[in-house]
Coordinates of C-alpha atoms and ligand atoms in Angstrom, one line a residue:
M1 CA 16.3 12.0 -13.3
G2 CA 15.0 8.7 -14.6
E3 CA 11.5 7.6 -13.8
D4 CA 12.5 4.3 -12.3
F5 CA 12.7 3.6 -8.6
R6 CA 16.4 3.0 -8.7
G7 CA 17.1 6.3 -10.4
F8 CA 15.0 8.0 -7.8
L9 CA 17.0 6.4 -4.9
E10 CA 20.3 7.3 -6.5
E11 CA 19.2 10.9 -6.9
M12 CA 18.1 11.0 -3.2
E13 CA 21.4 9.4 -2.1
K14 CA 23.3 12.1 -4.0
T15 CA 21.2 15.1 -2.9
K16 CA 20.1 13.9 0.5
E17 CA 16.9 15.9 0.1
G18 CA 15.2 15.9 3.5
G19 CA 17.8 13.4 4.8
F20 CA 19.1 10.0 3.7
I21 CA 20.2 7.2 5.9
R22 CA 21.5 3.7 5.2
I23 CA 21.1 1.4 8.3
K24 CA 23.6 -1.5 8.2
K25 CA 22.7 -3.0 11.6
E26 CA 20.2 -5.8 11.3
V27 CA 16.5 -4.9 12.0
D28 CA 13.4 -6.9 12.4
T29 CA 10.5 -5.8 10.2
R30 CA 8.2 -6.8 13.1
Y31 CA 8.0 -3.5 15.0
E32 CA 11.7 -2.6 15.1
A33 CA 11.9 -0.7 11.8
A34 CA 8.6 1.1 12.7
A35 CA 10.1 2.0 16.1
I36 CA 13.2 3.6 14.4
V37 CA 10.9 5.6 12.0
K38 CA 8.8 6.7 14.9
K39 CA 11.7 7.8 17.1
L40 CA 13.2 9.8 14.2
E41 CA 9.8 11.5 13.7
E42 CA 9.7 12.3 17.4
A43 CA 13.0 14.1 16.7
R44 CA 11.2 15.8 13.8
K45 CA 13.3 13.9 11.2
V46 CA 11.8 12.1 8.2
P47 CA 14.9 10.9 6.3
L48 CA 14.6 8.4 3.5
I49 CA 15.9 5.2 5.2
I50 CA 17.3 2.1 3.6
F51 CA 17.4 -0.8 6.0
E52 CA 20.1 -2.9 4.4
K53 CA 20.0 -6.0 6.6
V54 CA 16.6 -7.3 7.4
K55 CA 15.9 -10.3 9.6
G56 CA 14.6 -13.3 7.6
S57 CA 14.7 -11.7 4.2
S58 CA 17.3 -11.1 1.5
M59 CA 15.6 -7.8 0.4
P60 CA 16.6 -4.4 1.8
V61 CA 13.7 -2.2 2.8
V62 CA 13.2 1.4 2.0
V63 CA 10.8 3.8 3.7
N64 CA 9.9 7.5 3.6
C65 CA 10.4 7.8 -0.2
N66 CA 7.4 10.3 0.0
G67 CA 8.1 11.4 3.5
T68 CA 8.5 15.1 3.0
R69 CA 6.9 17.5 0.5
G70 CA 10.4 18.7 -0.5
R71 CA 11.4 15.1 -1.4
V72 CA 8.3 14.6 -3.5
A73 CA 8.7 18.0 -5.2
H74 CA 12.4 17.3 -5.9
A75 CA 11.5 13.9 -7.5
L76 CA 9.1 15.8 -9.9
G77 CA 11.7 18.5 -10.5
V78 CA 9.6 21.4 -9.1
P79 CA 10.2 23.7 -6.1
K80 CA 8.2 22.6 -3.0
K81 CA 5.8 25.5 -3.2
E82 CA 4.8 24.6 -6.8
L83 CA 3.9 21.0 -6.0
E84 CA 0.2 21.6 -5.9
K85 CA 0.4 23.6 -9.1
R86 CA 2.2 20.7 -10.8
I87 CA -0.5 18.3 -9.8
I88 CA -3.3 20.5 -11.1
H89 CA -1.2 21.0 -14.3
A90 CA -1.1 17.2 -14.6
F91 CA -4.9 16.9 -14.1
R92 CA -5.3 19.3 -17.0
N93 CA -2.5 18.0 -19.2
P94 CA -2.4 14.2 -19.0
I95 CA 0.1 12.4 -21.1
P96 CA -0.8 8.8 -22.0
P97 CA 1.7 6.0 -21.2
V98 CA 3.8 4.1 -23.8
E99 CA 4.5 0.4 -24.0
V100 CA 8.0 -1.0 -23.9
S101 CA 8.8 -4.5 -24.9
S102 CA 11.0 -5.5 -22.0
S103 CA 12.0 -4.3 -18.5
P104 CA 14.3 -5.2 -15.6
V105 CA 11.2 -5.6 -13.5
Q106 CA 10.8 -9.0 -15.3
D107 CA 14.5 -10.1 -14.9
V108 CA 13.3 -12.7 -12.4
I109 CA 9.9 -14.5 -12.9
L110 CA 8.6 -16.7 -10.2
M111 CA 5.6 -19.0 -10.6
G112 CA 4.0 -22.0 -8.9
D113 CA 5.9 -23.3 -5.9
N114 CA 8.5 -20.5 -6.2
I115 CA 5.9 -17.9 -5.2
D116 CA 6.4 -17.2 -1.5
L117 CA 5.1 -13.9 -0.1
T118 CA 6.2 -14.9 3.4
R119 CA 9.8 -14.3 2.3
F120 CA 9.0 -10.6 1.7
P121 CA 10.2 -8.2 4.4
A122 CA 6.7 -6.9 5.0
M123 CA 6.4 -4.9 8.2
M124 CA 4.3 -4.9 11.4
Y125 CA 4.0 -1.5 12.8
H126 CA 1.7 -1.5 15.9
D127 CA 0.7 -4.0 18.5
T128 CA -2.8 -4.2 16.9
D129 CA -1.8 -5.3 13.4
A130 CA -3.3 -8.6 12.5
A131 CA -0.3 -9.7 10.3
P132 CA 2.5 -8.3 8.2
Y133 CA 1.1 -6.0 5.5
I134 CA 2.3 -4.8 2.2
T135 CA 1.6 -1.1 2.2
A136 CA 3.5 0.3 -0.7
G137 CA 1.9 -1.7 -3.5
V138 CA 0.1 0.2 -6.2
V139 CA -2.9 -1.8 -7.4
F140 CA -3.5 -1.7 -11.1
A141 CA -6.9 -2.8 -12.5
R142 CA -9.0 -2.2 -15.5
D143 CA -12.7 -1.4 -15.9
P144 CA -14.4 -4.2 -17.8
D145 CA -16.7 -1.8 -19.8
I146 CA -14.5 1.2 -20.8
G147 CA -11.1 -0.4 -20.3
V148 CA -9.8 2.5 -18.3
Y149 CA -7.0 1.7 -15.9
N150 CA -7.4 2.4 -12.2
L151 CA -4.5 2.8 -9.7
S152 CA -4.8 2.9 -6.0
Y153 CA -3.0 2.0 -2.8
N154 CA -4.7 -0.7 -0.8
R155 CA -3.4 -2.4 2.3
L156 CA -2.6 -6.0 1.6
M157 CA -2.5 -8.5 4.4
I158 CA -0.1 -11.5 4.0
K159 CA -2.2 -14.6 4.5
G160 CA 0.1 -17.3 3.1
K161 CA 2.6 -18.0 0.3
D162 CA 0.3 -16.8 -2.5
R163 CA -2.6 -15.1 -0.8
L164 CA -3.2 -11.5 0.3
G165 CA -6.3 -10.0 2.0
I166 CA -7.3 -6.6 0.5
F167 CA -9.2 -3.6 1.9
M168 CA -11.1 -1.6 -0.7
T169 CA -13.1 1.4 0.5
V170 CA -16.7 1.2 -0.6
G171 CA -17.3 4.0 -3.2
K172 CA -13.7 4.2 -4.3
H173 CA -12.9 3.2 -7.9
L174 CA -11.2 -0.2 -7.3
N175 CA -14.3 -1.3 -5.3
V176 CA -16.5 -0.2 -8.2
I177 CA -14.5 -2.3 -10.7
Y178 CA -14.5 -5.3 -8.4
S179 CA -18.3 -5.0 -7.9
K180 CA -18.8 -4.9 -11.7
M181 CA -16.7 -8.1 -12.1
E182 CA -18.6 -9.8 -9.3
D183 CA -21.9 -9.0 -11.1
L184 CA -20.4 -10.8 -14.1
G185 CA -19.3 -13.7 -11.8
K186 CA -15.7 -13.3 -13.0
P187 CA -12.3 -12.8 -11.2
L188 CA -10.7 -9.4 -11.4
E189 CA -7.1 -9.3 -12.6
V190 CA -4.9 -7.0 -10.7
A191 CA -1.2 -6.2 -10.7
V192 CA 0.5 -4.8 -7.6
A193 CA 3.7 -2.8 -8.3
I194 CA 6.0 -2.3 -5.4
G195 CA 9.0 0.2 -5.4
N196 CA 7.7 3.2 -7.4
H197 CA 8.9 6.6 -8.4
P198 CA 7.0 9.3 -6.5
S199 CA 5.3 10.4 -9.8
V200 CA 3.6 6.9 -9.9
S201 CA 2.7 7.1 -6.2
L202 CA 1.1 10.5 -6.6
G203 CA -0.7 9.5 -9.8
A204 CA -2.1 6.4 -8.1
L205 CA -3.4 8.6 -5.3
A206 CA -5.0 11.2 -7.6
I207 CA -8.6 11.7 -6.7
G208 CA -11.1 12.5 -9.5
P209 CA -13.8 11.3 -11.9
Y210 CA -14.0 7.5 -12.4
D211 CA -12.9 7.7 -16.1
E212 CA -10.0 10.0 -15.4
E213 CA -7.1 7.7 -16.0
E214 CA -4.3 8.0 -13.4
L215 CA -1.7 6.7 -15.9
G216 CA -2.1 10.0 -17.9
I217 CA -1.8 12.0 -14.7
I218 CA 1.5 10.3 -14.0
G219 CA 2.8 11.3 -17.4
G220 CA 1.5 14.9 -16.7
L221 CA 3.3 14.9 -13.4
K222 CA 6.7 14.0 -14.8
E223 CA 6.0 15.7 -18.2
S224 CA 6.8 12.5 -20.2
P225 CA 4.9 9.3 -20.9
L226 CA 5.1 6.5 -18.3
E227 CA 6.8 3.5 -19.7
M228 CA 4.9 0.3 -19.2
V229 CA 5.5 -3.4 -19.9
K230 CA 3.0 -6.3 -20.3
C231 CA 2.5 -8.7 -17.4
K232 CA 3.4 -12.3 -17.9
T233 CA 0.2 -14.1 -16.7
I234 CA -2.5 -11.4 -16.8
D235 CA -3.8 -8.9 -19.4
L236 CA -2.4 -5.8 -17.7
M237 CA 0.6 -3.5 -18.0
V238 CA 2.7 -2.2 -15.2
P239 CA 5.4 0.5 -14.9
A240 CA 8.7 -0.7 -16.4
G241 CA 10.6 1.2 -13.6
S242 CA 9.1 -0.6 -10.6
E243 CA 11.1 -3.1 -8.5
I244 CA 8.6 -5.9 -7.9
V245 CA 5.3 -6.9 -9.4
L246 CA 2.7 -9.3 -8.1
E247 CA 0.4 -10.6 -10.8
A248 CA -2.9 -11.7 -9.3
E249 CA -6.6 -12.3 -9.4
I250 CA -9.3 -11.3 -6.9
E251 CA -11.9 -14.0 -6.9
P252 CA -15.5 -13.1 -6.9
F253 CA -17.6 -13.7 -3.8
T254 CA -14.7 -14.9 -1.6
R255 CA -14.5 -13.2 1.7
E256 CA -12.1 -13.8 4.5
K257 CA -11.1 -12.1 7.7
E258 CA -8.8 -9.1 7.1
G259 CA -7.5 -6.6 9.6
P260 CA -7.4 -4.9 12.0
F261 CA -4.6 -2.7 10.7
S262 CA -3.2 0.5 12.2
E263 CA -4.8 3.2 10.0
F264 CA -4.1 6.8 9.1
T265 CA -6.9 7.8 11.4
G266 CA -4.7 6.8 14.3
Y267 CA -6.8 3.8 15.2
A268 CA -6.6 0.0 14.5
L269 CA -9.6 -0.4 12.3
G270 CA -11.4 -2.2 9.5
E271 CA -11.5 -5.7 10.8
G272 CA -13.9 -7.5 8.5
Q273 CA -14.7 -10.0 5.9
N274 CA -12.8 -8.9 2.7
P275 CA -11.8 -10.2 -0.7
V276 CA -8.6 -12.1 -1.4
L277 CA -5.8 -11.8 -4.0
R278 CA -4.4 -15.1 -5.4
I279 CA -0.9 -14.5 -6.8
K280 CA -0.2 -16.1 -10.2
A281 CA 3.3 -14.7 -10.6
I282 CA 5.9 -12.6 -8.9
T283 CA 8.3 -10.7 -11.1
H284 CA 11.2 -8.5 -9.9
R285 CA 14.5 -6.9 -10.7
H286 CA 17.7 -8.7 -9.7
N287 CA 18.4 -8.0 -6.1
P288 CA 15.1 -6.1 -5.6
I289 CA 14.6 -3.4 -3.1
Y290 CA 11.4 -3.6 -1.1
Q291 CA 9.5 -0.4 -0.6
D292 CA 7.3 0.2 2.5
I293 CA 5.1 3.0 3.8
C294 CA 4.8 2.9 7.6
G295 CA 1.2 2.4 8.7
G296 CA -0.7 4.5 11.1
Q297 CA -0.1 8.2 11.3
S298 CA 3.5 8.1 10.0
R299 CA 4.5 11.3 8.3
E300 CA 4.9 9.6 5.0
H301 CA 1.4 8.1 5.1
L302 CA -0.2 11.4 6.1
I303 CA 1.7 13.3 3.4
M304 CA 0.9 10.8 0.7
A305 CA -2.8 11.1 1.6
T306 CA -2.8 14.9 1.9
I307 CA -0.9 16.1 -1.2
P308 CA -3.4 14.6 -3.8
M309 CA -6.4 15.5 -1.6
E310 CA -5.4 19.1 -1.4
A311 CA -4.9 19.4 -5.2
N312 CA -8.3 17.7 -5.8
Y313 CA -10.1 19.9 -3.3
L314 CA -8.5 23.1 -4.7
R315 CA -9.5 22.3 -8.3
A316 CA -13.1 21.4 -7.2
V317 CA -13.6 24.4 -5.0
Q318 CA -12.1 26.8 -7.6
S319 CA -14.3 25.4 -10.3
A320 CA -17.3 26.5 -8.3
V321 CA -15.7 29.5 -6.6
P322 CA -12.7 31.0 -8.4
E323 CA -12.2 33.3 -5.4
A324 CA -10.9 30.3 -3.3
R325 CA -7.2 30.8 -2.7
A326 CA -5.8 27.8 -0.9
V327 CA -6.8 24.7 1.0
R328 CA -5.2 22.6 3.8
V329 CA -6.0 19.1 5.1
P330 CA -4.7 19.4 8.7
A331 CA -6.3 16.1 10.0
P332 CA -8.1 13.1 8.7
F333 CA -11.4 14.0 7.0
T334 CA -10.9 17.7 7.6
L335 CA -10.5 20.6 5.1
I336 CA -9.8 24.3 5.7
I337 CA -10.5 26.6 2.7
S338 CA -9.2 30.2 2.4
M339 CA -11.4 32.4 0.3
E340 CA -12.0 36.0 -0.5
K341 CA -15.8 36.2 -0.1
K342 CA -17.5 38.4 -2.7
Y343 CA -21.2 37.5 -2.3
E344 CA -23.7 36.0 0.1
G345 CA -23.9 32.2 0.1
Q346 CA -20.5 31.7 -1.6
A347 CA -18.9 30.1 1.4
R348 CA -21.4 27.3 1.5
L349 CA -21.1 26.8 -2.2
A350 CA -17.4 26.4 -1.8
M351 CA -17.8 23.9 1.0
L352 CA -20.5 21.9 -0.9
S353 CA -18.2 21.6 -3.9
A354 CA -15.5 20.2 -1.7
F355 CA -17.8 17.6 -0.2
N356 CA -18.9 16.7 -3.7
A357 CA -15.2 16.1 -4.7
D358 CA -14.3 13.3 -2.3
L359 CA -16.2 11.0 0.0
Y360 CA -13.5 11.2 2.7
L361 CA -14.3 14.8 3.5
K362 CA -16.3 15.1 6.8
H363 CA -15.6 18.6 8.2
A364 CA -15.0 21.7 6.1
I365 CA -14.1 25.0 7.5
I366 CA -13.9 28.2 5.4
V367 CA -12.0 31.4 6.5
D368 CA -11.2 34.8 5.1
P369 CA -7.8 35.5 3.5
D370 CA -6.5 37.2 6.6
I371 CA -6.4 33.9 8.4
D372 CA -3.3 31.7 8.1
I373 CA -4.7 28.3 7.3
N374 CA -1.4 26.7 8.3
N375 CA -1.8 28.0 11.8
L376 CA -4.6 26.0 13.5
Q377 CA -4.7 28.5 16.5
H378 CA -5.5 31.2 14.0
V379 CA -8.2 29.1 12.4
L380 CA -9.7 28.4 15.8
W381 CA -9.6 32.1 16.6
A382 CA -11.7 32.7 13.4
I383 CA -14.2 30.0 14.5
A384 CA -14.3 31.5 18.0
T385 CA -14.9 35.0 16.9
R386 CA -16.7 34.9 13.5
V387 CA -19.1 31.9 13.9
Q388 CA -22.6 31.7 15.3
A389 CA -23.4 28.0 15.4
E390 CA -27.0 28.2 14.4
R391 CA -26.3 30.7 11.6
D392 CA -23.0 29.4 10.3
I393 CA -22.8 25.7 10.7
F394 CA -24.7 23.3 8.5
I395 CA -24.9 19.5 8.8
V396 CA -25.8 17.1 6.0
P397 CA -26.7 13.9 7.9
R398 CA -26.1 10.3 7.0
V399 CA -23.9 10.7 3.9
R400 CA -21.4 8.1 2.7
G401 CA -17.9 8.7 4.1
S402 CA -14.8 6.7 5.0
S403 CA -15.3 3.2 6.4
L404 CA -12.2 4.0 8.6
D405 CA -13.9 6.7 10.7
P406 CA -14.4 5.1 14.2
S407 CA -17.2 7.4 15.1
A408 CA -19.4 6.6 12.0
E409 CA -22.5 4.6 12.7
P410 CA -23.2 2.4 10.9
V411 CA -19.7 2.0 9.4
G412 CA -19.0 4.4 6.5
V413 CA -22.1 6.5 7.1
T414 CA -21.3 9.9 8.6
D415 CA -22.7 13.4 9.1
K416 CA -20.9 16.1 7.1
M417 CA -20.4 19.5 8.7
G418 CA -19.5 22.8 7.2
I419 CA -18.4 25.7 9.3
D420 CA -18.5 29.2 7.7
A421 CA -15.9 31.0 9.8
T422 CA -15.8 34.0 7.5
A423 CA -16.7 37.4 8.9
K424 CA -20.4 38.4 8.3
P425 CA -21.4 40.0 6.1
N426 CA -17.8 40.5 5.2
L427 CA -14.4 41.4 6.6
D428 CA -14.6 45.1 5.7
Q429 CA -17.8 45.6 7.7
F430 CA -16.8 43.4 10.6
A431 CA -15.4 44.4 14.0
P432 CA -12.0 46.2 13.5
I433 CA -9.0 44.0 14.3
N434 CA -6.7 45.3 17.0
K435 CA -3.7 47.0 15.4
V436 CA -1.0 49.3 16.8
P437 CA -0.8 52.1 14.2
R438 CA 1.4 50.9 11.4
E439 CA 3.5 54.1 11.3
V440 CA 4.3 53.6 15.0
M441 CA 5.2 49.9 14.5
E442 CA 7.6 50.8 11.8
R443 CA 9.2 53.7 13.7
I444 CA 9.7 52.0 17.0
R445 CA 13.1 50.1 17.3
L446 CA 13.0 47.8 20.3
E447 CA 16.7 48.1 21.1
D448 CA 16.3 51.9 21.6
Y449 CA 14.1 51.1 24.6
V450 CA 15.1 47.7 26.0
G451 CA 18.7 47.3 24.8
K452 CA 20.1 44.6 22.6
D453 CA 20.0 41.6 25.1
F454 CA 16.3 41.6 26.1
Ligands
FMN501 C1 -0.3 4.4 2.1 C2 -1.7 4.4 1.7 C3 -2.5 3.3 2.0 C4 -3.8 3.2 1.5 N1 -4.6 2.1 1.8 C5 -5.9 2.1 1.3 C6 -6.6 0.9 1.6 O1 -6.2 -0.1 2.2 N2 -7.9 0.8 1.1 C7 -8.4 1.9 0.4 O2 -9.6 1.8 -0.1 N3 -7.7 3.0 0.2 C8 -6.4 3.1 0.6 N4 -5.7 4.3 0.4 C9 -6.3 5.4 -0.3 C10 -6.5 5.2 -1.8 O3 -5.3 4.7 -2.4 C11 -6.8 6.5 -2.4 O4 -8.1 6.9 -1.9 C12 -6.9 6.4 -3.9 O5 -7.0 7.7 -4.4 C13 -8.1 5.6 -4.4 O6 -8.1 5.7 -5.8 P1 -9.4 5.2 -6.7 O7 -10.6 5.9 -6.1 O8 -8.9 5.7 -8.0 O9 -9.5 3.8 -6.6 C14 -4.4 4.3 0.9 C15 -3.6 5.4 0.6 C16 -2.3 5.5 1.0 C17 -1.4 6.7 0.8
MN502 MN1 -9.4 6.2 -9.9

């Protein structure tokens, strides 16, 4: 499968991995498209959807490109259960990008008065959204000192024909770069690529050290270098396989009202004074397809946030504690770790290494390997029966966390809590778990006692 967005869509239309729907009836991107996605989710369906006819725009809109783990895995050419392994493989085996001299993403180049973001079919999802937002734009920027590229998703509020408000989490890399440029009193050049192959999306979301370049991780994910092309008005490169690129600058010191926006935490949050992108050029393919990621707690948004987090936590925890087996992020800011405990203090070491690996983490829970971390009832049973609060819970107060946690006070400053729900001192010496003798369970055939139609 090609690495461009079109190739990905063609493959999905052919294989219908996780479902594929073309909607021909006209929809309004103000709430109607979001309502359709939500109703399908209520029916436990997350198909890739192409809205072919969108009110007020000539561009079709596609959502849920990364809506299921199966779809993302398929795009990378791996079985679903090997997705995490492939991401960790990419962390360890990055492949640098290559430059190509031309690309269809520059078939059409718009500058000056031809720039008009209000013609984009940007969506509004919830009644609290301040304006239409671009949500599926990968922001490319470069560190002024070491030149390393950084990729991230940032919500972009449409404020006018050539202006976008941007939300950058304090402590995340784009914000670090922007602060460095402000210290120099200079604008930060950024390119926003819309319509991306899942390898680009996952690479952009990779969490890791500041100088770990996400471009190489994209190459590692797809096991071939990412092809990139030079922008027309700024000194950056963008993926040759994207649909639409916004070439822009973020001015130093400018702050304007941005938000609220319906966030992945399930709340409308983050209204504040934030920086602004000024668009210098828009380039796109002929007849571009506009990609969107439904805001709030849509499956796609949650899956996109979760997949790279889990890979990053697993590598961090395993680097401190090789006995860690698996991790799950079942809710915002929350991590469950499964570990085979070998010695005293190991559970706390594992949790501390997870806290160290990502500022978003707020609550870590660690369990023995007999607990199914995909079954929250089972995890709560472990907490109920293996935890003594004073002994097994630790709190690190007033640490930097997400600025989108509505309980944090002041904004972005949060207590971090670890719960050691492993059996003490270990599972072998703990209260025996209720079990009907195995020999009897194997011997008894239900139908011999209650018939076939019980
Ligand atoms: C759909 C989506 C939207 C996101 N929006 C934002 C945002 O508005 N601001 C932000 O700081 N992070 C946002 N994120 C999270 C960052 O993209 C993510 O933390 C990324 O790994 C940051 O990379 P960096 O630390 O390399 O800059 C979003 C993630 C997803 C999946
Ligand atoms: Mn980064």
